Amino acid sequence: MVPLPYRSIILLVLLLSCAYAGTVPQDGRCSSDNDHQDPATHRLLTECMDKAFCSAPVNGTCVSKQCARDEYPFGYTQGEIVPPLCPRGTFCPDEGSGCKALVAIGQSCQLDRDEQCAPPPNWSYLASGLNFNGSLCLKGKCRYANITLGQACQIENTTYLDLDLTGEPIKTTVIRDNCRTPELFCDTATMLCEHTKVTGGTCQTDGECKTHNCGENGYCIDQPETPLNVAPWQYVILVLCIVAGGFGDRKFTLKFDHPIVATITTCIALNFVHKRDHKQRRREVQDYYNEQTRSVFYC
Ligand SMILES: *[C@@H]1O[C@H](CO)[C@@H](O)[C@H](O)[C@H]1NC(C)=O
Ligand SMILES: *[C@@H]1O[C@H](CO)[C@@H](O)[C@H](O)[C@H]1NC(C)=O
Ligand SMILES: *[C@@H]1O[C@H](CO)[C@@H](O)[C@H](O)[C@H]1NC(C)=O
Ligand SMILES: *[C@@H]1O[C@H](CO)[C@@H](O)[C@H](O)[C@H]1NC(C)=O
Ligand SMILES: *[C@@H]1O[C@H](CO)[C@@H](O)[C@H](O)[C@H]1NC(C)=O
């Protein structure tokens, strides 16, 4: 919980930054020199309304967006035709000014847009779930995630501030680096690439863990979706126990507390629970979609 006075300040900052979100309609006058990031959410803001971008630094006009970054771009109502996605080997910049060719190493890219960077020659060797084809956009420049053990690395530390449904600010800090992943991470104390820690090692940030998941108590833990592997011998013993329990009972009558009946009932019940969770997840995705397609400002 953030103390109340700070809450109001954060709220005010968020509201102010929203108030400055683009208001110039299509064909209106604008300057792309005023494109900037929302300090709280890091969303790109221009003088134009959501469905347009500003064409030039001087005497620009708000032109409708030429491309979209995903299938549900912000600001379009349901059923409205959205700009096309960009073909492979190109990307749609945050302002939506049209598909651009991938950016070479060392050139400018936009925050959290690794997919704007061209892959390194030996991309398959460097690619991991923490970069795009071995490249990443770090501190505004395309870089390869190729720094090896004990070599100097770079860190990007971004704090995102947003409000949850109750108006409570949520702060998320994302730390990224250009060490080879997932074997290495950039140690913030030495600024050198070090080995990531195995499950159970102490950590402060997700990046320090090989599983990229630092638990709340400061130890590396498995990813939540890691499947629990049950060894075949464990299955065999389980089945044997159930069967022995069931048929060991000489007077085999079908009662609810009978082990076999109980097992089948449990399986059916678990199946129902799983289906309900699945439905809930679908509803969340649907809500996300609806929020993206609503044209009103969400703030
Ligand atoms: C911008 O517009 C003004 C007024 O229409 C004009 O005088 C000026 O030359 C324009 N500047 C550029 C760089 O086009
Ligand atoms: C990664 O880059 C290679 C070489 O440019 C390309 O063939 C491949 O499709 C890329 N993979 C992805 C997931 O974009
Ligand atoms: C790819 O890059 C890594 C380090 O950046 C290097 O050790 C490796 O030999 C390279 N592999 C190829 C096939 O070039
Ligand atoms: C990483 O890639 C850059 C660009 O190709 C290269 O200059 C640098 O030497 C590479 N670093 C390592 C450690 O391979
Ligand atoms: C990242 O930035 C936040 C806020 O500026 C700071 O509190 C934190 O210590 C930084 N973390 C690292 C690893 O630099």
mmCIF file of C-alpha atoms and ligand atoms in Angstrom:
data_model
loop_
_atom_site.group_PDB
_atom_site.id
_atom_site.type_symbol
_atom_site.label_atom_id
_atom_site.label_comp_id
_atom_site.label_asym_id
_atom_site.label_seq_id
_atom_site.Cartn_x
_atom_site.Cartn_y
_atom_site.Cartn_z
ATOM 1 C CA MET A 1 0.000 0.000 0.000
ATOM 2 C CA VAL A 2 1.286 3.419 -0.946
ATOM 3 C CA PRO A 3 0.570 6.131 1.684
ATOM 4 C CA LEU A 4 -2.443 8.277 0.842
ATOM 5 C CA PRO A 5 -0.669 11.616 0.117
ATOM 6 C CA TYR A 6 1.671 9.870 -2.337
ATOM 7 C CA ARG A 7 -1.292 8.081 -3.852
ATOM 8 C CA SER A 8 -2.920 11.396 -4.657
ATOM 9 C CA ILE A 9 0.319 12.732 -6.160
ATOM 10 C CA ILE A 10 0.767 9.649 -8.317
ATOM 11 C CA LEU A 11 -2.883 9.829 -9.337
ATOM 12 C CA LEU A 12 -2.461 13.475 -10.257
ATOM 13 C CA VAL A 13 0.666 12.724 -12.327
ATOM 14 C CA LEU A 14 -1.190 9.949 -14.153
ATOM 15 C CA LEU A 15 -4.227 12.125 -14.776
ATOM 16 C CA LEU A 16 -2.135 15.072 -15.959
ATOM 17 C CA SER A 17 -0.163 12.910 -18.349
ATOM 18 C CA CYS A 18 -3.450 11.540 -19.664
ATOM 19 C CA ALA A 19 -4.822 15.028 -20.065
ATOM 20 C CA TYR A 20 -1.926 15.798 -22.404
ATOM 21 C CA ALA A 21 -2.681 12.745 -24.579
ATOM 22 C CA GLY A 22 -3.310 13.767 -28.183
ATOM 23 C CA THR A 23 -6.342 15.929 -28.871
ATOM 24 C CA VAL A 24 -5.688 17.164 -32.428
ATOM 25 C CA PRO A 25 -8.090 15.448 -34.848
ATOM 26 C CA GLN A 26 -7.152 14.033 -38.220
ATOM 27 C CA ASP A 27 -5.862 16.683 -40.705
ATOM 28 C CA GLY A 28 -5.264 19.073 -37.788
ATOM 29 C CA ARG A 29 -1.932 20.936 -37.306
ATOM 30 C CA CYS A 30 0.736 19.261 -35.167
ATOM 31 C CA SER A 31 4.456 18.958 -34.531
ATOM 32 C CA SER A 32 6.098 15.556 -34.185
ATOM 33 C CA ASP A 33 8.780 17.281 -32.084
ATOM 34 C CA ASN A 34 6.255 17.041 -29.281
ATOM 35 C CA ASP A 35 6.056 13.223 -29.464
ATOM 36 C CA HIS A 36 7.037 11.960 -26.040
ATOM 37 C CA GLN A 37 6.568 9.106 -23.635
ATOM 38 C CA ASP A 38 4.073 9.191 -20.809
ATOM 39 C CA PRO A 39 6.401 9.404 -17.773
ATOM 40 C CA ALA A 40 4.300 6.893 -15.844
ATOM 41 C CA THR A 41 3.295 4.255 -18.367
ATOM 42 C CA HIS A 42 5.968 4.965 -21.042
ATOM 43 C CA ARG A 43 3.264 4.924 -23.692
ATOM 44 C CA LEU A 44 4.110 7.068 -26.723
ATOM 45 C CA LEU A 45 2.031 10.254 -26.799
ATOM 46 C CA THR A 46 1.683 12.573 -29.775
ATOM 47 C CA GLU A 47 -0.405 15.708 -30.299
ATOM 48 C CA CYS A 48 -2.755 13.679 -32.490
ATOM 49 C CA MET A 49 -5.690 11.579 -31.354
ATOM 50 C CA ASP A 50 -5.292 7.819 -30.939
ATOM 51 C CA LYS A 51 -5.893 6.825 -34.546
ATOM 52 C CA ALA A 52 -3.456 9.322 -36.108
ATOM 53 C CA PHE A 53 0.227 10.271 -35.977
ATOM 54 C CA CYS A 54 1.952 13.590 -36.641
ATOM 55 C CA SER A 55 3.568 13.699 -40.082
ATOM 56 C CA ALA A 56 6.400 16.212 -39.537
ATOM 57 C CA PRO A 57 8.311 18.273 -36.942
ATOM 58 C CA VAL A 58 7.283 21.558 -38.620
ATOM 59 C CA ASN A 59 3.824 22.275 -40.040
ATOM 60 C CA GLY A 60 2.867 18.619 -39.645
ATOM 61 C CA THR A 61 -0.667 17.317 -39.929
ATOM 62 C CA CYS A 62 -2.334 14.463 -38.093
ATOM 63 C CA VAL A 63 -2.475 11.592 -40.570
ATOM 64 C CA SER A 64 -4.334 8.333 -39.915
ATOM 65 C CA LYS A 65 -2.077 5.481 -38.766
ATOM 66 C CA GLN A 66 -0.611 3.375 -41.566
ATOM 67 C CA CYS A 67 0.136 0.217 -39.606
ATOM 68 C CA ALA A 68 -0.617 -1.494 -36.313
ATOM 69 C CA ARG A 69 1.632 -3.293 -33.917
ATOM 70 C CA ASP A 70 -0.950 -5.896 -32.898
ATOM 71 C CA GLU A 71 -4.377 -7.037 -33.970
ATOM 72 C CA TYR A 72 -6.173 -4.953 -31.341
ATOM 73 C CA PRO A 73 -4.625 -1.466 -31.480
ATOM 74 C CA PHE A 74 -5.772 1.042 -28.885
ATOM 75 C CA GLY A 75 -8.501 3.516 -29.808
ATOM 76 C CA TYR A 76 -10.450 1.601 -32.444
ATOM 77 C CA THR A 77 -14.044 0.541 -31.799
ATOM 78 C CA GLN A 78 -15.178 -3.006 -32.295
ATOM 79 C CA GLY A 79 -15.800 -3.762 -35.970
ATOM 80 C CA GLU A 80 -13.841 -0.727 -37.144
ATOM 81 C CA ILE A 81 -11.178 -1.448 -39.770
ATOM 82 C CA VAL A 82 -7.757 -1.313 -38.130
ATOM 83 C CA PRO A 83 -4.491 -0.567 -39.994
ATOM 84 C CA PRO A 84 -2.628 -3.652 -41.279
ATOM 85 C CA LEU A 85 0.164 -5.464 -39.451
ATOM 86 C CA CYS A 86 3.668 -5.267 -40.931
ATOM 87 C CA PRO A 87 5.139 -8.141 -42.950
ATOM 88 C CA ARG A 88 8.066 -10.206 -41.652
ATOM 89 C CA GLY A 89 11.391 -8.361 -41.758
ATOM 90 C CA THR A 90 9.699 -5.021 -41.066
ATOM 91 C CA PHE A 91 8.091 -3.447 -38.002
ATOM 92 C CA CYS A 92 5.438 -0.889 -37.138
ATOM 93 C CA PRO A 93 6.867 1.943 -34.985
ATOM 94 C CA ASP A 94 4.911 3.041 -31.902
ATOM 95 C CA GLU A 95 3.506 6.069 -33.746
ATOM 96 C CA GLY A 96 2.119 3.809 -36.513
ATOM 97 C CA SER A 97 3.665 5.851 -39.338
ATOM 98 C CA GLY A 98 4.099 2.836 -41.647
ATOM 99 C CA CYS A 99 6.188 -0.331 -41.833
ATOM 100 C CA LYS A 100 9.936 0.202 -41.543
ATOM 101 C CA ALA A 101 12.880 -2.100 -42.287
ATOM 102 C CA LEU A 102 14.605 -3.691 -39.282
ATOM 103 C CA VAL A 103 17.169 -1.467 -37.585
ATOM 104 C CA ALA A 104 20.890 -2.350 -37.634
ATOM 105 C CA ILE A 105 22.930 -2.784 -34.452
ATOM 106 C CA GLY A 106 23.797 0.525 -32.739
ATOM 107 C CA GLN A 107 20.886 2.383 -34.379
ATOM 108 C CA SER A 108 17.900 3.849 -32.508
ATOM 109 C CA CYS A 109 14.912 1.744 -31.497
ATOM 110 C CA GLN A 110 11.906 2.274 -29.246
ATOM 111 C CA LEU A 111 11.518 1.172 -25.633
ATOM 112 C CA ASP A 112 10.653 -2.501 -25.211
ATOM 113 C CA ARG A 113 10.570 -3.064 -28.971
ATOM 114 C CA ASP A 114 13.267 -5.731 -29.442
ATOM 115 C CA GLU A 115 11.545 -6.826 -32.642
ATOM 116 C CA GLN A 116 12.633 -3.574 -34.323
ATOM 117 C CA CYS A 117 16.254 -4.789 -34.332
ATOM 118 C CA ALA A 118 17.847 -6.889 -37.078
ATOM 119 C CA PRO A 119 19.106 -10.294 -35.902
ATOM 120 C CA PRO A 120 22.856 -10.975 -35.465
ATOM 121 C CA PRO A 121 24.544 -13.210 -38.064
ATOM 122 C CA ASN A 122 24.517 -16.175 -35.684
ATOM 123 C CA TRP A 123 21.085 -15.401 -34.281
ATOM 124 C CA SER A 124 20.095 -18.982 -33.521
ATOM 125 C CA TYR A 125 23.027 -19.147 -31.094
ATOM 126 C CA LEU A 126 21.941 -16.038 -29.130
ATOM 127 C CA ALA A 127 18.136 -16.213 -29.398
ATOM 128 C CA SER A 128 16.197 -16.847 -26.170
ATOM 129 C CA GLY A 129 12.837 -16.002 -24.679
ATOM 130 C CA LEU A 130 14.374 -12.786 -23.307
ATOM 131 C CA ASN A 131 15.334 -11.224 -26.646
ATOM 132 C CA PHE A 132 14.103 -11.152 -30.207
ATOM 133 C CA ASN A 133 16.127 -13.468 -32.407
ATOM 134 C CA GLY A 134 19.271 -12.625 -30.392
ATOM 135 C CA SER A 135 18.816 -8.815 -30.536
ATOM 136 C CA LEU A 136 17.313 -6.375 -28.080
ATOM 137 C CA CYS A 137 16.504 -2.716 -27.743
ATOM 138 C CA LEU A 138 18.455 -1.547 -24.722
ATOM 139 C CA LYS A 139 18.581 2.124 -23.682
ATOM 140 C CA GLY A 140 17.202 3.186 -27.060
ATOM 141 C CA LYS A 141 19.773 1.346 -29.193
ATOM 142 C CA CYS A 142 19.720 -2.034 -30.896
ATOM 143 C CA ARG A 143 22.226 -4.434 -29.371
ATOM 144 C CA TYR A 144 23.029 -8.115 -29.551
ATOM 145 C CA ALA A 145 22.511 -10.215 -26.433
ATOM 146 C CA ASN A 146 26.037 -11.538 -26.926
ATOM 147 C CA ILE A 147 28.060 -10.434 -23.886
ATOM 148 C CA THR A 148 29.912 -13.389 -22.381
ATOM 149 C CA LEU A 149 30.915 -14.352 -18.831
ATOM 150 C CA GLY A 150 32.948 -11.690 -16.996
ATOM 151 C CA GLN A 151 32.563 -9.077 -19.763
ATOM 152 C CA ALA A 152 31.142 -5.563 -19.237
ATOM 153 C CA CYS A 153 27.376 -5.368 -19.841
ATOM 154 C CA GLN A 154 24.678 -2.692 -19.996
ATOM 155 C CA ILE A 155 21.510 -2.430 -17.888
ATOM 156 C CA GLU A 156 18.195 -0.795 -18.666
ATOM 157 C CA ASN A 157 16.021 -0.095 -15.627
ATOM 158 C CA THR A 158 12.456 0.994 -16.393
ATOM 159 C CA THR A 159 9.730 1.635 -13.835
ATOM 160 C CA TYR A 160 6.158 1.469 -15.089
ATOM 161 C CA LEU A 161 3.416 3.099 -13.063
ATOM 162 C CA ASP A 162 -0.210 2.289 -13.627
ATOM 163 C CA LEU A 163 -3.470 2.173 -11.694
ATOM 164 C CA ASP A 164 -5.319 -1.000 -10.823
ATOM 165 C CA LEU A 165 -9.114 -1.228 -10.880
ATOM 166 C CA THR A 166 -9.416 0.320 -7.403
ATOM 167 C CA GLY A 167 -7.227 3.297 -8.352
ATOM 168 C CA GLU A 168 -4.279 1.960 -6.388
ATOM 169 C CA PRO A 169 -0.986 2.680 -8.226
ATOM 170 C CA ILE A 170 0.963 -0.401 -9.283
ATOM 171 C CA LYS A 171 4.708 -0.038 -9.763
ATOM 172 C CA THR A 172 6.572 -2.530 -11.934
ATOM 173 C CA THR A 173 10.329 -2.357 -12.429
ATOM 174 C CA VAL A 174 11.778 -4.139 -15.432
ATOM 175 C CA ILE A 175 15.533 -4.659 -15.544
ATOM 176 C CA ARG A 176 17.048 -5.869 -18.803
ATOM 177 C CA ASP A 177 20.627 -6.439 -19.970
ATOM 178 C CA ASN A 178 22.640 -7.608 -22.964
ATOM 179 C CA CYS A 179 24.296 -10.692 -21.453
ATOM 180 C CA ARG A 180 23.703 -14.025 -23.147
ATOM 181 C CA THR A 181 20.482 -15.449 -21.752
ATOM 182 C CA PRO A 182 19.383 -17.521 -19.984
ATOM 183 C CA GLU A 183 22.870 -18.619 -18.831
ATOM 184 C CA LEU A 184 24.096 -15.155 -17.800
ATOM 185 C CA PHE A 185 22.796 -11.926 -16.275
ATOM 186 C CA CYS A 186 24.329 -8.481 -15.718
ATOM 187 C CA ASP A 187 25.312 -8.046 -12.066
ATOM 188 C CA THR A 188 24.251 -4.514 -11.065
ATOM 189 C CA ALA A 189 27.126 -4.210 -8.545
ATOM 190 C CA THR A 190 29.984 -5.117 -10.919
ATOM 191 C CA MET A 191 28.266 -4.450 -14.284
ATOM 192 C CA LEU A 192 29.764 -7.710 -15.547
ATOM 193 C CA CYS A 193 27.931 -10.772 -16.873
ATOM 194 C CA GLU A 194 27.631 -13.509 -14.236
ATOM 195 C CA HIS A 195 26.104 -16.981 -14.231
ATOM 196 C CA THR A 196 22.369 -17.006 -13.493
ATOM 197 C CA LYS A 197 21.349 -18.826 -10.325
ATOM 198 C CA VAL A 198 19.626 -22.182 -10.243
ATOM 199 C CA THR A 199 16.314 -22.763 -8.457
ATOM 200 C CA GLY A 200 16.800 -22.100 -4.727
ATOM 201 C CA GLY A 201 19.588 -19.500 -5.138
ATOM 202 C CA THR A 202 19.125 -16.074 -3.545
ATOM 203 C CA CYS A 203 17.950 -13.277 -5.826
ATOM 204 C CA GLN A 204 16.643 -9.722 -5.944
ATOM 205 C CA THR A 205 15.459 -9.527 -9.541
ATOM 206 C CA ASP A 206 13.992 -12.051 -11.972
ATOM 207 C CA GLY A 207 16.994 -11.681 -14.274
ATOM 208 C CA GLU A 208 19.335 -13.229 -11.697
ATOM 209 C CA CYS A 209 17.513 -16.561 -11.968
ATOM 210 C CA LYS A 210 17.932 -19.109 -14.730
ATOM 211 C CA THR A 211 14.148 -19.596 -14.597
ATOM 212 C CA HIS A 212 13.709 -15.783 -14.753
ATOM 213 C CA ASN A 213 11.482 -15.933 -11.686
ATOM 214 C CA CYS A 214 12.625 -14.509 -8.340
ATOM 215 C CA GLY A 215 10.184 -15.523 -5.603
ATOM 216 C CA GLU A 216 8.821 -13.092 -3.038
ATOM 217 C CA ASN A 217 11.064 -14.509 -0.317
ATOM 218 C CA GLY A 218 14.216 -13.797 -2.377
ATOM 219 C CA TYR A 219 14.895 -17.258 -3.813
ATOM 220 C CA CYS A 220 14.846 -18.355 -7.439
ATOM 221 C CA ILE A 221 11.765 -20.457 -8.123
ATOM 222 C CA ASP A 222 10.387 -22.314 -11.139
ATOM 223 C CA GLN A 223 8.120 -20.525 -13.578
ATOM 224 C CA PRO A 224 4.501 -20.866 -12.452
ATOM 225 C CA GLU A 225 3.579 -22.748 -15.615
ATOM 226 C CA THR A 226 6.366 -25.329 -15.158
ATOM 227 C CA PRO A 227 4.597 -28.687 -15.380
ATOM 228 C CA LEU A 228 5.025 -31.014 -12.428
ATOM 229 C CA ASN A 229 6.578 -34.189 -13.802
ATOM 230 C CA VAL A 230 5.188 -37.356 -12.280
ATOM 231 C CA ALA A 231 7.572 -40.279 -12.810
ATOM 232 C CA PRO A 232 6.056 -43.438 -14.372
ATOM 233 C CA TRP A 233 6.848 -45.474 -11.234
ATOM 234 C CA GLN A 234 4.796 -43.010 -9.199
ATOM 235 C CA TYR A 235 1.796 -43.624 -11.478
ATOM 236 C CA VAL A 236 2.251 -47.395 -11.128
ATOM 237 C CA ILE A 237 2.347 -47.224 -7.330
ATOM 238 C CA LEU A 238 -0.703 -44.948 -7.268
ATOM 239 C CA VAL A 239 -2.743 -47.285 -9.468
ATOM 240 C CA LEU A 240 -1.626 -50.314 -7.460
ATOM 241 C CA CYS A 241 -2.637 -48.621 -4.204
ATOM 242 C CA ILE A 242 -6.068 -47.703 -5.567
ATOM 243 C CA VAL A 243 -6.681 -51.193 -6.946
ATOM 244 C CA ALA A 244 -5.399 -52.910 -3.810
ATOM 245 C CA GLY A 245 -7.498 -50.600 -1.659
ATOM 246 C CA GLY A 246 -10.588 -51.213 -3.775
ATOM 247 C CA PHE A 247 -10.452 -54.968 -4.323
ATOM 248 C CA GLY A 248 -8.813 -55.761 -1.028
ATOM 249 C CA ASP A 249 -12.206 -54.986 0.395
ATOM 250 C CA ARG A 250 -13.933 -58.381 0.205
ATOM 251 C CA LYS A 251 -17.469 -57.130 0.303
ATOM 252 C CA PHE A 252 -17.195 -54.954 -2.826
ATOM 253 C CA THR A 253 -20.249 -52.725 -2.694
ATOM 254 C CA LEU A 254 -20.525 -49.459 -4.591
ATOM 255 C CA LYS A 255 -20.487 -46.845 -1.854
ATOM 256 C CA PHE A 256 -19.374 -43.213 -2.068
ATOM 257 C CA ASP A 257 -16.518 -43.697 0.330
ATOM 258 C CA HIS A 258 -15.239 -46.648 -1.685
ATOM 259 C CA PRO A 259 -11.672 -45.830 -2.855
ATOM 260 C CA ILE A 260 -12.402 -46.419 -6.563
ATOM 261 C CA VAL A 261 -15.615 -44.401 -6.489
ATOM 262 C CA ALA A 262 -13.853 -41.675 -4.517
ATOM 263 C CA THR A 263 -11.008 -41.546 -7.062
ATOM 264 C CA ILE A 264 -13.374 -41.320 -10.026
ATOM 265 C CA THR A 265 -15.424 -38.614 -8.278
ATOM 266 C CA THR A 266 -12.247 -36.651 -7.538
ATOM 267 C CA CYS A 267 -11.150 -36.876 -11.175
ATOM 268 C CA ILE A 268 -14.519 -35.617 -12.399
ATOM 269 C CA ALA A 269 -14.479 -32.795 -9.842
ATOM 270 C CA LEU A 270 -10.946 -31.740 -10.851
ATOM 271 C CA ASN A 271 -12.013 -31.788 -14.484
ATOM 272 C CA PHE A 272 -14.840 -29.365 -13.649
ATOM 273 C CA VAL A 273 -12.472 -27.077 -11.729
ATOM 274 C CA HIS A 274 -10.076 -27.057 -14.684
ATOM 275 C CA LYS A 275 -12.887 -26.211 -17.113
ATOM 276 C CA ARG A 276 -14.063 -23.344 -14.908
ATOM 277 C CA ASP A 277 -10.519 -21.896 -14.719
ATOM 278 C CA HIS A 278 -10.272 -22.174 -18.481
ATOM 279 C CA LYS A 279 -13.534 -20.252 -18.888
ATOM 280 C CA GLN A 280 -12.349 -17.533 -16.510
ATOM 281 C CA ARG A 281 -9.111 -17.158 -18.500
ATOM 282 C CA ARG A 282 -11.114 -16.812 -21.710
ATOM 283 C CA ARG A 283 -13.203 -14.082 -20.099
ATOM 284 C CA GLU A 284 -10.027 -12.207 -19.083
ATOM 285 C CA VAL A 285 -8.728 -12.331 -22.674
ATOM 286 C CA GLN A 286 -12.129 -11.145 -23.906
ATOM 287 C CA ASP A 287 -12.046 -8.240 -21.405
ATOM 288 C CA TYR A 288 -8.581 -7.286 -22.629
ATOM 289 C CA TYR A 289 -9.847 -7.294 -26.197
ATOM 290 C CA ASN A 290 -12.855 -5.147 -25.270
ATOM 291 C CA GLU A 291 -10.667 -2.670 -23.434
ATOM 292 C CA GLN A 292 -8.348 -2.324 -26.440
ATOM 293 C CA THR A 293 -11.243 -1.761 -28.824
ATOM 294 C CA ARG A 294 -12.971 0.839 -26.677
ATOM 295 C CA SER A 295 -12.295 4.238 -28.167
ATOM 296 C CA VAL A 296 -12.671 6.235 -24.954
ATOM 297 C CA PHE A 297 -9.601 7.302 -23.018
ATOM 298 C CA TYR A 298 -9.159 4.774 -20.272
ATOM 299 C CA CYS A 299 -7.898 7.380 -17.807
HETATM 300 C C1 LIG B 1 4.759 26.543 -42.032
HETATM 301 O O1 LIG B 1 3.540 27.215 -42.292
HETATM 302 C C2 LIG B 1 3.663 28.620 -42.314
HETATM 303 C C3 LIG B 1 2.301 29.249 -42.471
HETATM 304 O O2 LIG B 1 1.501 28.515 -43.332
HETATM 305 C C4 LIG B 1 4.624 29.025 -43.456
HETATM 306 O O3 LIG B 1 4.793 30.424 -43.472
HETATM 307 C C5 LIG B 1 5.962 28.343 -43.244
HETATM 308 O O4 LIG B 1 6.831 28.615 -44.346
HETATM 309 C C6 LIG B 1 5.801 26.834 -43.105
HETATM 310 N N1 LIG B 1 7.068 26.248 -42.755
HETATM 311 C C7 LIG B 1 7.569 25.169 -43.409
HETATM 312 C C8 LIG B 1 8.907 24.694 -42.938
HETATM 313 O O5 LIG B 1 6.947 24.606 -44.291
HETATM 314 C C1 LIG B 2 15.365 -14.820 -37.074
HETATM 315 O O1 LIG B 2 16.251 -14.324 -38.071
HETATM 316 C C2 LIG B 2 16.437 -15.198 -39.183
HETATM 317 C C3 LIG B 2 17.507 -14.584 -40.087
HETATM 318 O O2 LIG B 2 17.165 -13.297 -40.501
HETATM 319 C C4 LIG B 2 15.103 -15.445 -39.876
HETATM 320 O O3 LIG B 2 15.282 -16.377 -40.916
HETATM 321 C C5 LIG B 2 14.102 -15.998 -38.862
HETATM 322 O O4 LIG B 2 12.856 -16.143 -39.450
HETATM 323 C C6 LIG B 2 13.993 -15.075 -37.669
HETATM 324 N N1 LIG B 2 13.128 -15.661 -36.667
HETATM 325 C C7 LIG B 2 12.076 -15.001 -36.184
HETATM 326 C C8 LIG B 2 11.302 -15.700 -35.114
HETATM 327 O O5 LIG B 2 11.760 -13.906 -36.594
HETATM 328 C C1 LIG B 3 28.249 -16.763 -32.263
HETATM 329 O O1 LIG B 3 28.645 -15.795 -31.321
HETATM 330 C C2 LIG B 3 29.271 -16.294 -30.165
HETATM 331 C C3 LIG B 3 29.545 -15.159 -29.204
HETATM 332 O O2 LIG B 3 29.035 -13.957 -29.616
HETATM 333 C C4 LIG B 3 30.556 -17.014 -30.541
HETATM 334 O O3 LIG B 3 31.168 -17.542 -29.386
HETATM 335 C C5 LIG B 3 30.211 -18.134 -31.506
HETATM 336 O O4 LIG B 3 31.405 -18.776 -31.911
HETATM 337 C C6 LIG B 3 29.465 -17.597 -32.705
HETATM 338 N N1 LIG B 3 29.035 -18.707 -33.530
HETATM 339 C C7 LIG B 3 29.124 -18.681 -34.857
HETATM 340 C C8 LIG B 3 28.659 -19.904 -35.565
HETATM 341 O O5 LIG B 3 29.596 -17.736 -35.442
HETATM 342 C C1 LIG B 4 28.743 -8.606 -29.737
HETATM 343 O O1 LIG B 4 28.382 -8.119 -31.025
HETATM 344 C C2 LIG B 4 28.987 -6.887 -31.365
HETATM 345 C C3 LIG B 4 28.423 -6.459 -32.702
HETATM 346 O O2 LIG B 4 28.619 -7.431 -33.677
HETATM 347 C C4 LIG B 4 30.504 -7.076 -31.454
HETATM 348 O O3 LIG B 4 31.100 -5.833 -31.759
HETATM 349 C C5 LIG B 4 30.987 -7.572 -30.111
HETATM 350 O O4 LIG B 4 32.388 -7.849 -30.194
HETATM 351 C C6 LIG B 4 30.264 -8.838 -29.707
HETATM 352 N N1 LIG B 4 30.668 -9.193 -28.349
HETATM 353 C C7 LIG B 4 30.992 -10.434 -27.992
HETATM 354 C C8 LIG B 4 31.394 -10.626 -26.578
HETATM 355 O O5 LIG B 4 30.952 -11.366 -28.792
HETATM 356 C C1 LIG B 5 16.113 0.684 -10.771
HETATM 357 O O1 LIG B 5 15.534 1.956 -10.563
HETATM 358 C C2 LIG B 5 14.832 2.074 -9.355
HETATM 359 C C3 LIG B 5 14.148 3.419 -9.329
HETATM 360 O O2 LIG B 5 14.944 4.413 -9.884
HETATM 361 C C4 LIG B 5 15.806 1.883 -8.188
HETATM 362 O O3 LIG B 5 15.112 1.963 -6.959
HETATM 363 C C5 LIG B 5 16.463 0.513 -8.309
HETATM 364 O O4 LIG B 5 17.443 0.354 -7.310
HETATM 365 C C6 LIG B 5 17.119 0.352 -9.676
HETATM 366 N N1 LIG B 5 17.609 -1.005 -9.795
HETATM 367 C C7 LIG B 5 18.778 -1.307 -10.313
HETATM 368 C C8 LIG B 5 19.135 -2.746 -10.321
HETATM 369 O O5 LIG B 5 19.538 -0.463 -10.772
#
